[in-house]
Amino acid sequence: DGGITQSPKYLFRKEGQNVTLSCEQNLNHDAMYWYRQDPGQGLRLIYYSQIVNDFQKGDIAEGYSVSREKKESFPLTVTSAQKNPTAFYLCASRSPGLAGDTQYFGPGTRLTVL
Amino acid sequence: GNSVTQMEGPVTLSEEAFLTINCTYTATGYPSLFWYVQYPGEGLQLLLKATKADDKGSNKGFEATYRKETTSFHLEKGSVQVSDSAVYFCALSASGAGSYQLTFGKGTKLSVIP
């Protein structure tokens, strides 16, 4: 089945630790995105990548880092510099061609800082 | 900048009632408009979309019409079911620099009671 997978589903981190969230897609999409969701809020863009080896900051990139070494993979690292990292993190990829503005989402990772 | 405003919830309806969730937007140019649905603990699923003025998106009994003159994209369903209980997000896609970033409203939680 084609789709977007995120792992793990739940993640716990101690303060001061870096943690990496995985996002993989087998849809052959070029563009991928990371969003953060807080309770009662819409989604906010952290980083996006339109092509391998290239990525851009979104609205709330501080305290996060990404890499895009393969088309299928777009991992997000939440660093110790992120002041309030507890949130639900969603990865998305965007279809090319005529439906090129439609993003499809993974199931999400819930990160809790203890 | 771009923004999306949708009616605040929560909204509670009885089964078979009529649903309207209001959504208005501010954007430069001609954005595409989307409704996404999120079930508890899950990622976002695309519900419907419209790409130009007067387009009507529809799916699973839900409908929304792209109204450029009122900058609106209200979601409607004639008869809701318990299984429609979820959080609904209105969003727009702006193609600035080819990024197609999504701007989201804050979400409206719908509860349908038998």
mmCIF file of C-alpha atoms in Angstrom:
data_model
loop_
_atom_site.group_PDB
_atom_site.id
_atom_site.type_symbol
_atom_site.label_atom_id
_atom_site.label_comp_id
_atom_site.label_asym_id
_atom_site.label_seq_id
_atom_site.Cartn_x
_atom_site.Cartn_y
_atom_site.Cartn_z
ATOM 1 C CA ASP A 1 0.000 0.000 0.000
ATOM 2 C CA GLY A 2 1.225 3.481 -0.803
ATOM 3 C CA GLY A 3 1.319 5.971 2.013
ATOM 4 C CA ILE A 4 3.181 7.921 4.629
ATOM 5 C CA THR A 5 4.483 6.274 7.778
ATOM 6 C CA GLN A 6 5.677 7.975 10.922
ATOM 7 C CA SER A 7 7.432 6.358 13.818
ATOM 8 C CA PRO A 8 7.208 6.029 16.687
ATOM 9 C CA LYS A 9 3.551 6.778 17.450
ATOM 10 C CA TYR A 10 4.417 7.913 20.983
ATOM 11 C CA LEU A 11 7.769 9.285 22.119
ATOM 12 C CA PHE A 12 8.963 10.373 25.522
ATOM 13 C CA ARG A 13 12.021 12.514 26.053
ATOM 14 C CA LYS A 14 13.813 13.945 29.008
ATOM 15 C CA GLU A 15 14.594 17.627 29.028
ATOM 16 C CA GLY A 16 17.912 18.421 27.394
ATOM 17 C CA GLN A 17 17.849 15.460 25.015
ATOM 18 C CA ASN A 18 17.642 15.563 21.244
ATOM 19 C CA VAL A 19 15.151 13.214 19.599
ATOM 20 C CA THR A 20 14.539 12.270 15.957
ATOM 21 C CA LEU A 21 11.113 11.597 14.456
ATOM 22 C CA SER A 22 10.917 9.421 11.385
ATOM 23 C CA CYS A 23 8.832 10.094 8.263
ATOM 24 C CA GLU A 24 8.852 7.798 5.227
ATOM 25 C CA GLN A 25 6.726 7.873 2.082
ATOM 26 C CA ASN A 26 6.446 5.504 -0.871
ATOM 27 C CA LEU A 27 4.234 7.778 -2.972
ATOM 28 C CA ASN A 28 7.122 9.051 -5.098
ATOM 29 C CA HIS A 29 6.365 12.606 -3.999
ATOM 30 C CA ASP A 30 9.121 15.207 -4.279
ATOM 31 C CA ALA A 31 7.879 17.612 -1.618
ATOM 32 C CA MET A 32 7.598 16.794 2.081
ATOM 33 C CA TYR A 33 6.567 18.849 5.106
ATOM 34 C CA TRP A 34 6.665 18.822 8.911
ATOM 35 C CA TYR A 35 3.913 20.425 10.983
ATOM 36 C CA ARG A 36 3.373 20.852 14.674
ATOM 37 C CA GLN A 37 -0.091 20.662 16.260
ATOM 38 C CA ASP A 38 -0.911 21.965 19.729
ATOM 39 C CA PRO A 39 -4.263 21.453 21.487
ATOM 40 C CA GLY A 40 -6.945 23.744 20.114
ATOM 41 C CA GLN A 41 -4.602 25.072 17.458
ATOM 42 C CA GLY A 42 -4.260 24.606 13.766
ATOM 43 C CA LEU A 43 -1.139 23.118 12.294
ATOM 44 C CA ARG A 44 1.997 25.229 11.997
ATOM 45 C CA LEU A 45 4.751 24.583 9.461
ATOM 46 C CA ILE A 46 8.188 23.700 10.836
ATOM 47 C CA TYR A 47 10.228 22.784 7.740
ATOM 48 C CA TYR A 48 9.608 21.695 4.185
ATOM 49 C CA SER A 49 11.619 20.167 1.397
ATOM 50 C CA GLN A 50 10.774 20.392 -2.281
ATOM 51 C CA ILE A 51 13.575 18.128 -3.502
ATOM 52 C CA VAL A 52 16.317 15.880 -2.205
ATOM 53 C CA ASN A 53 19.199 17.693 -0.473
ATOM 54 C CA ASP A 54 17.197 20.907 -0.160
ATOM 55 C CA PHE A 55 14.915 22.180 2.597
ATOM 56 C CA GLN A 56 13.478 25.475 3.819
ATOM 57 C CA LYS A 57 12.438 26.860 7.192
ATOM 58 C CA GLY A 58 8.765 27.250 7.912
ATOM 59 C CA ASP A 59 7.085 29.525 10.413
ATOM 60 C CA ILE A 60 8.415 27.877 13.595
ATOM 61 C CA ALA A 61 11.805 26.317 12.681
ATOM 62 C CA GLU A 62 13.713 27.408 15.784
ATOM 63 C CA GLY A 63 14.855 24.423 17.845
ATOM 64 C CA TYR A 64 14.300 21.934 15.011
ATOM 65 C CA SER A 65 16.480 20.477 12.272
ATOM 66 C CA VAL A 66 15.848 18.261 9.253
ATOM 67 C CA SER A 67 17.672 16.373 6.531
ATOM 68 C CA ARG A 68 16.596 15.122 3.110
ATOM 69 C CA GLU A 69 19.164 12.635 1.869
ATOM 70 C CA LYS A 70 16.626 10.377 0.162
ATOM 71 C CA LYS A 71 13.399 11.132 -1.662
ATOM 72 C CA GLU A 72 11.474 8.738 0.577
ATOM 73 C CA SER A 73 12.668 10.044 3.929
ATOM 74 C CA PHE A 74 12.438 13.372 5.792
ATOM 75 C CA PRO A 75 13.426 12.964 9.463
ATOM 76 C CA LEU A 76 12.859 15.742 11.986
ATOM 77 C CA THR A 77 15.159 16.295 14.963
ATOM 78 C CA VAL A 78 13.767 18.117 17.965
ATOM 79 C CA THR A 79 16.771 19.615 19.711
ATOM 80 C CA SER A 80 17.248 20.668 23.303
ATOM 81 C CA ALA A 81 16.988 24.263 22.092
ATOM 82 C CA GLN A 82 13.251 23.824 21.451
ATOM 83 C CA LYS A 83 11.694 25.396 24.524
ATOM 84 C CA ASN A 84 8.317 23.698 24.462
ATOM 85 C CA PRO A 85 8.556 20.526 22.379
ATOM 86 C CA THR A 86 5.574 18.605 23.770
ATOM 87 C CA ALA A 87 3.155 18.431 20.814
ATOM 88 C CA PHE A 88 1.723 16.244 18.065
ATOM 89 C CA TYR A 89 3.982 16.186 14.992
ATOM 90 C CA LEU A 90 2.611 15.511 11.527
ATOM 91 C CA CYS A 91 4.508 14.779 8.353
ATOM 92 C CA ALA A 92 3.006 15.322 4.910
ATOM 93 C CA SER A 93 3.967 14.919 1.293
ATOM 94 C CA ARG A 94 2.605 16.685 -1.743
ATOM 95 C CA SER A 95 1.480 15.142 -4.978
ATOM 96 C CA PRO A 96 2.970 16.432 -8.222
ATOM 97 C CA GLY A 97 1.235 17.261 -11.458
ATOM 98 C CA LEU A 98 -2.321 18.517 -11.756
ATOM 99 C CA ALA A 99 -3.057 17.859 -8.073
ATOM 100 C CA GLY A 100 0.204 19.517 -7.133
ATOM 101 C CA ASP A 101 -1.183 21.558 -4.286
ATOM 102 C CA THR A 102 -2.654 18.649 -2.307
ATOM 103 C CA GLN A 103 -0.825 17.408 0.758
ATOM 104 C CA TYR A 104 -1.314 13.966 2.300
ATOM 105 C CA PHE A 105 -0.555 13.326 5.936
ATOM 106 C CA GLY A 106 0.963 10.561 8.008
ATOM 107 C CA PRO A 107 -0.563 9.278 11.280
ATOM 108 C CA GLY A 108 1.566 11.536 13.479
ATOM 109 C CA THR A 109 3.969 11.196 16.407
ATOM 110 C CA ARG A 110 3.021 12.430 19.864
ATOM 111 C CA LEU A 111 6.099 13.740 21.668
ATOM 112 C CA THR A 112 6.035 14.284 25.416
ATOM 113 C CA VAL A 113 8.889 15.864 27.323
ATOM 114 C CA LEU A 114 9.164 14.619 30.897
ATOM 115 C CA GLY B 1 -0.057 37.239 4.918
ATOM 116 C CA ASN B 2 -2.475 34.382 4.383
ATOM 117 C CA SER B 3 -4.934 33.418 7.085
ATOM 118 C CA VAL B 4 -7.917 31.139 7.659
ATOM 119 C CA THR B 5 -10.695 31.718 10.169
ATOM 120 C CA GLN B 6 -13.203 29.020 10.987
ATOM 121 C CA MET B 7 -16.026 28.885 13.479
ATOM 122 C CA GLU B 8 -15.020 27.875 16.946
ATOM 123 C CA GLY B 9 -16.372 24.739 18.448
ATOM 124 C CA PRO B 10 -17.177 22.490 19.888
ATOM 125 C CA VAL B 11 -20.283 21.810 17.839
ATOM 126 C CA THR B 12 -22.705 19.178 19.118
ATOM 127 C CA LEU B 13 -25.464 17.865 16.858
ATOM 128 C CA SER B 14 -27.983 15.081 16.958
ATOM 129 C CA GLU B 15 -27.740 12.335 14.381
ATOM 130 C CA GLU B 16 -29.350 13.306 11.025
ATOM 131 C CA ALA B 17 -29.062 17.033 11.757
ATOM 132 C CA PHE B 18 -27.751 19.517 9.171
ATOM 133 C CA LEU B 19 -24.145 20.625 9.562
ATOM 134 C CA THR B 20 -22.515 23.902 8.602
ATOM 135 C CA ILE B 21 -18.979 24.863 9.602
ATOM 136 C CA ASN B 22 -18.045 28.349 8.467
ATOM 137 C CA CYS B 23 -14.647 29.134 6.991
ATOM 138 C CA THR B 24 -13.346 32.414 5.594
ATOM 139 C CA TYR B 25 -9.905 33.202 4.302
ATOM 140 C CA THR B 26 -7.501 35.998 3.445
ATOM 141 C CA ALA B 27 -4.965 35.377 0.709
ATOM 142 C CA THR B 28 -3.180 37.018 -2.158
ATOM 143 C CA GLY B 29 -3.667 35.519 -5.558
ATOM 144 C CA TYR B 30 -5.832 32.472 -6.158
ATOM 145 C CA PRO B 31 -5.333 29.844 -3.482
ATOM 146 C CA SER B 32 -6.715 26.329 -3.480
ATOM 147 C CA LEU B 33 -9.008 25.553 -0.552
ATOM 148 C CA PHE B 34 -9.272 22.357 1.460
ATOM 149 C CA TRP B 35 -11.173 20.668 4.244
ATOM 150 C CA TYR B 36 -9.291 18.062 6.245
ATOM 151 C CA VAL B 37 -10.731 15.796 8.953
ATOM 152 C CA GLN B 38 -8.890 14.432 11.983
ATOM 153 C CA TYR B 39 -10.195 11.522 14.047
ATOM 154 C CA PRO B 40 -8.914 11.144 17.631
ATOM 155 C CA GLY B 41 -5.235 10.250 17.806
ATOM 156 C CA GLU B 42 -4.809 10.186 14.036
ATOM 157 C CA GLY B 43 -3.323 12.290 11.276
ATOM 158 C CA LEU B 44 -5.292 14.492 8.893
ATOM 159 C CA GLN B 45 -7.302 13.053 6.034
ATOM 160 C CA LEU B 46 -8.218 15.088 2.983
ATOM 161 C CA LEU B 47 -11.995 15.461 2.905
ATOM 162 C CA LEU B 48 -12.468 17.688 -0.136
ATOM 163 C CA LYS B 49 -10.861 20.481 -2.104
ATOM 164 C CA ALA B 50 -11.620 23.226 -4.617
ATOM 165 C CA THR B 51 -9.089 24.946 -6.812
ATOM 166 C CA LYS B 52 -10.928 27.898 -8.339
ATOM 167 C CA ALA B 53 -13.874 30.209 -7.799
ATOM 168 C CA ASP B 54 -17.324 28.574 -7.895
ATOM 169 C CA ASP B 55 -15.835 25.073 -7.749
ATOM 170 C CA LYS B 56 -17.700 22.711 -5.447
ATOM 171 C CA GLY B 57 -15.758 20.033 -3.634
ATOM 172 C CA SER B 58 -17.686 17.018 -2.378
ATOM 173 C CA ASN B 59 -16.981 13.725 -0.643
ATOM 174 C CA LYS B 60 -18.888 11.326 1.654
ATOM 175 C CA GLY B 61 -21.933 13.625 1.682
ATOM 176 C CA PHE B 62 -19.907 16.716 2.615
ATOM 177 C CA GLU B 63 -19.816 19.717 0.295
ATOM 178 C CA ALA B 64 -18.104 23.100 0.147
ATOM 179 C CA THR B 65 -18.192 25.807 -2.539
ATOM 180 C CA TYR B 66 -15.303 28.177 -3.246
ATOM 181 C CA ARG B 67 -16.849 31.675 -3.003
ATOM 182 C CA LYS B 68 -14.338 34.288 -4.094
ATOM 183 C CA GLU B 69 -16.719 37.218 -3.624
ATOM 184 C CA THR B 70 -17.181 36.398 0.063
ATOM 185 C CA THR B 71 -13.761 34.685 0.502
ATOM 186 C CA SER B 72 -15.513 31.705 2.031
ATOM 187 C CA PHE B 73 -15.468 27.916 1.850
ATOM 188 C CA HIS B 74 -18.172 26.716 4.247
ATOM 189 C CA LEU B 75 -18.490 22.978 4.912
ATOM 190 C CA GLU B 76 -21.985 21.445 4.819
ATOM 191 C CA LYS B 77 -23.586 18.045 5.230
ATOM 192 C CA GLY B 78 -27.274 17.366 5.042
ATOM 193 C CA SER B 79 -27.481 14.546 7.600
ATOM 194 C CA VAL B 80 -24.641 13.845 10.007
ATOM 195 C CA GLN B 81 -23.860 10.479 11.528
ATOM 196 C CA VAL B 82 -22.147 9.509 14.774
ATOM 197 C CA SER B 83 -19.161 8.407 12.688
ATOM 198 C CA ASP B 84 -18.687 12.035 11.523
ATOM 199 C CA SER B 85 -17.535 13.019 15.008
ATOM 200 C CA ALA B 86 -14.052 14.464 14.492
ATOM 201 C CA VAL B 87 -12.119 17.727 14.218
ATOM 202 C CA TYR B 88 -12.470 19.549 10.896
ATOM 203 C CA PHE B 89 -9.795 21.897 9.543
ATOM 204 C CA CYS B 90 -10.176 24.434 6.785
ATOM 205 C CA ALA B 91 -6.944 25.247 4.934
ATOM 206 C CA LEU B 92 -5.602 27.120 1.942
ATOM 207 C CA SER B 93 -2.614 26.425 -0.249
ATOM 208 C CA ALA B 94 -0.481 29.263 -1.504
ATOM 209 C CA SER B 95 1.975 28.602 -4.289
ATOM 210 C CA GLY B 96 4.467 31.260 -3.228
ATOM 211 C CA ALA B 97 7.937 30.249 -4.471
ATOM 212 C CA GLY B 98 6.452 26.915 -5.441
ATOM 213 C CA SER B 99 6.211 25.767 -1.857
ATOM 214 C CA TYR B 100 2.416 25.226 -1.720
ATOM 215 C CA GLN B 101 2.450 25.787 2.011
ATOM 216 C CA LEU B 102 -0.814 25.057 3.789
ATOM 217 C CA THR B 103 -2.292 27.664 6.129
ATOM 218 C CA PHE B 104 -4.798 26.140 8.564
ATOM 219 C CA GLY B 105 -7.684 27.360 10.641
ATOM 220 C CA LYS B 106 -7.724 26.308 14.293
ATOM 221 C CA GLY B 107 -10.123 23.448 13.745
ATOM 222 C CA THR B 108 -13.741 22.798 14.742
ATOM 223 C CA LYS B 109 -14.579 19.805 16.887
ATOM 224 C CA LEU B 110 -17.839 18.122 15.930
ATOM 225 C CA SER B 111 -19.636 15.673 18.211
ATOM 226 C CA VAL B 112 -22.677 13.831 16.884
ATOM 227 C CA ILE B 113 -24.914 12.172 19.458
ATOM 228 C CA PRO B 114 -27.358 9.340 18.708
#
